[in-house]
């Protein structure tokens, strides 16, 4: 069975804004999944530490692993926050630039615009 690889008609393609939103949501979903996995590992380690009846060295090893995962989770979360903040700041800047452009494009009160009449009298 062969798959048809013909390009999708332009009328069915997602607009650029939808594609951007989709990629943002994909990034957010990936970040959330990674966070869930890291918290699951931390919870598992916490249970192991709590149940640790062996030597202090074994408990210290578990605590070191816990700290490593927590530090990694914190670093990843900070990167995600920076990514989404920069994305948001870029969108805010884009809106401000667009608004400034529209304000500059508006005619000033000193300018008169003449347009032909579309109404005719018989």
mmCIF file of C-alpha atoms in Angstrom:
data_model
loop_
_atom_site.group_PDB
_atom_site.id
_atom_site.type_symbol
_atom_site.label_atom_id
_atom_site.label_comp_id
_atom_site.label_asym_id
_atom_site.label_seq_id
_atom_site.Cartn_x
_atom_site.Cartn_y
_atom_site.Cartn_z
ATOM 1 C CA UNK A 1 0.000 0.000 0.000
ATOM 2 C CA UNK A 2 1.469 3.349 -1.028
ATOM 3 C CA UNK A 3 0.793 6.603 0.687
ATOM 4 C CA UNK A 4 -0.208 9.642 -1.370
ATOM 5 C CA UNK A 5 2.423 12.320 -0.757
ATOM 6 C CA UNK A 6 0.808 15.016 -2.909
ATOM 7 C CA UNK A 7 0.887 18.471 -1.327
ATOM 8 C CA UNK A 8 -2.119 19.617 0.623
ATOM 9 C CA UNK A 9 -4.214 22.255 -1.185
ATOM 10 C CA UNK A 10 -3.560 25.761 0.122
ATOM 11 C CA UNK A 11 -7.197 26.093 1.202
ATOM 12 C CA UNK A 12 -6.722 23.161 3.626
ATOM 13 C CA UNK A 13 -3.353 24.232 5.045
ATOM 14 C CA UNK A 14 -3.351 25.690 8.537
ATOM 15 C CA UNK A 15 -2.689 29.438 8.672
ATOM 16 C CA UNK A 16 0.724 30.514 9.956
ATOM 17 C CA UNK A 17 -0.849 31.679 13.233
ATOM 18 C CA UNK A 18 -2.353 28.219 13.783
ATOM 19 C CA UNK A 19 1.000 26.593 13.007
ATOM 20 C CA UNK A 20 2.717 28.908 15.503
ATOM 21 C CA UNK A 21 0.107 28.173 18.152
ATOM 22 C CA UNK A 22 0.457 24.446 17.480
ATOM 23 C CA UNK A 23 4.240 24.577 17.926
ATOM 24 C CA UNK A 24 3.867 26.594 21.145
ATOM 25 C CA UNK A 25 1.364 24.101 22.522
ATOM 26 C CA UNK A 26 3.634 21.223 21.499
ATOM 27 C CA UNK A 27 6.528 22.839 23.401
ATOM 28 C CA UNK A 28 4.297 23.397 26.449
ATOM 29 C CA UNK A 29 3.090 19.790 26.350
ATOM 30 C CA UNK A 30 6.638 18.460 26.096
ATOM 31 C CA UNK A 31 7.751 20.668 29.004
ATOM 32 C CA UNK A 32 4.815 19.507 31.112
ATOM 33 C CA UNK A 33 5.527 15.837 30.338
ATOM 34 C CA UNK A 34 9.173 16.265 31.345
ATOM 35 C CA UNK A 35 8.092 17.933 34.581
ATOM 36 C CA UNK A 36 5.691 15.078 35.349
ATOM 37 C CA UNK A 37 8.456 12.524 34.749
ATOM 38 C CA UNK A 38 10.902 14.392 36.984
ATOM 39 C CA UNK A 39 8.380 14.711 39.814
ATOM 40 C CA UNK A 40 7.569 11.010 39.509
ATOM 41 C CA UNK A 41 11.282 10.216 39.869
ATOM 42 C CA UNK A 42 11.531 12.561 42.870
ATOM 43 C CA UNK A 43 8.499 10.950 44.504
ATOM 44 C CA UNK A 44 9.975 7.497 43.964
ATOM 45 C CA UNK A 45 13.301 8.569 45.469
ATOM 46 C CA UNK A 46 11.545 10.181 48.412
ATOM 47 C CA UNK A 47 9.772 6.873 49.124
ATOM 48 C CA UNK A 48 13.091 5.017 48.837
ATOM 49 C CA UNK A 49 14.782 7.458 51.227
ATOM 50 C CA UNK A 50 11.925 7.155 53.695
ATOM 51 C CA UNK A 51 12.131 3.370 53.594
ATOM 52 C CA UNK A 52 15.930 3.348 53.707
ATOM 53 C CA UNK A 53 16.963 1.054 56.554
ATOM 54 C CA UNK A 54 20.475 0.553 55.315
ATOM 55 C CA UNK A 55 23.694 2.407 55.939
ATOM 56 C CA UNK A 56 23.987 6.169 56.099
ATOM 57 C CA UNK A 57 26.119 5.951 52.934
ATOM 58 C CA UNK A 58 23.215 4.388 51.019
ATOM 59 C CA UNK A 59 20.862 7.091 52.273
ATOM 60 C CA UNK A 60 23.408 9.758 51.304
ATOM 61 C CA UNK A 61 23.586 8.277 47.787
ATOM 62 C CA UNK A 62 19.789 8.427 47.481
ATOM 63 C CA UNK A 63 19.763 12.009 48.769
ATOM 64 C CA UNK A 64 22.447 12.982 46.243
ATOM 65 C CA UNK A 65 20.348 11.471 43.446
ATOM 66 C CA UNK A 66 17.299 13.326 44.762
ATOM 67 C CA UNK A 67 19.215 16.608 44.773
ATOM 68 C CA UNK A 68 20.530 15.990 41.247
ATOM 69 C CA UNK A 69 17.055 15.334 39.839
ATOM 70 C CA UNK A 70 15.617 18.328 41.697
ATOM 71 C CA UNK A 71 18.380 20.619 40.392
ATOM 72 C CA UNK A 72 17.833 19.343 36.856
ATOM 73 C CA UNK A 73 14.067 19.839 37.141
ATOM 74 C CA UNK A 74 14.602 23.380 38.429
ATOM 75 C CA UNK A 75 17.006 24.224 35.592
ATOM 76 C CA UNK A 76 14.601 22.820 32.977
ATOM 77 C CA UNK A 77 11.679 24.707 34.484
ATOM 78 C CA UNK A 78 13.672 27.960 34.428
ATOM 79 C CA UNK A 79 14.509 27.417 30.750
ATOM 80 C CA UNK A 80 10.847 26.758 29.984
ATOM 81 C CA UNK A 81 9.810 29.907 31.845
ATOM 82 C CA UNK A 82 12.413 31.960 29.966
ATOM 83 C CA UNK A 83 11.264 30.483 26.649
ATOM 84 C CA UNK A 84 7.589 31.255 27.232
ATOM 85 C CA UNK A 85 8.332 34.710 28.675
ATOM 86 C CA UNK A 86 10.497 35.620 25.685
ATOM 87 C CA UNK A 87 7.787 34.345 23.368
ATOM 88 C CA UNK A 88 5.185 36.393 25.225
ATOM 89 C CA UNK A 89 7.432 39.463 25.265
ATOM 90 C CA UNK A 90 7.982 39.065 21.526
ATOM 91 C CA UNK A 91 4.242 38.912 20.934
ATOM 92 C CA UNK A 92 3.685 41.955 23.133
ATOM 93 C CA UNK A 93 6.384 43.847 21.237
ATOM 94 C CA UNK A 94 4.825 42.787 17.933
ATOM 95 C CA UNK A 95 1.410 44.075 19.069
ATOM 96 C CA UNK A 96 2.959 47.361 20.240
ATOM 97 C CA UNK A 97 4.774 47.810 16.937
ATOM 98 C CA UNK A 98 1.606 47.004 14.997
ATOM 99 C CA UNK A 99 -0.391 49.493 17.097
ATOM 100 C CA UNK A 100 2.289 52.170 16.627
ATOM 101 C CA UNK A 101 2.283 51.533 12.881
ATOM 102 C CA UNK A 102 -1.506 51.873 12.750
ATOM 103 C CA UNK A 103 -1.355 55.086 14.783
ATOM 104 C CA UNK A 104 1.263 56.492 12.387
ATOM 105 C CA UNK A 105 -0.852 55.449 9.417
ATOM 106 C CA UNK A 106 -3.917 57.356 10.638
ATOM 107 C CA UNK A 107 -4.349 60.742 8.957
ATOM 108 C CA UNK A 108 -3.548 63.759 11.074
ATOM 109 C CA UNK A 109 -6.141 66.417 11.809
ATOM 110 C CA UNK A 110 -4.275 68.881 9.565
ATOM 111 C CA UNK A 111 -4.772 66.707 6.483
ATOM 112 C CA UNK A 112 -7.909 66.713 4.340
ATOM 113 C CA UNK A 113 -8.805 63.656 2.319
ATOM 114 C CA UNK A 114 -10.904 64.171 -0.785
ATOM 115 C CA UNK A 115 -12.796 61.245 -2.223
ATOM 116 C CA UNK A 116 -15.185 61.170 -5.179
ATOM 117 C CA UNK A 117 -18.837 60.949 -4.325
ATOM 118 C CA UNK A 118 -20.425 57.590 -4.938
ATOM 119 C CA UNK A 119 -23.910 59.034 -4.920
ATOM 120 C CA UNK A 120 -25.302 60.622 -8.062
ATOM 121 C CA UNK A 121 -28.441 62.719 -8.280
ATOM 122 C CA UNK A 122 -30.779 62.350 -11.264
#
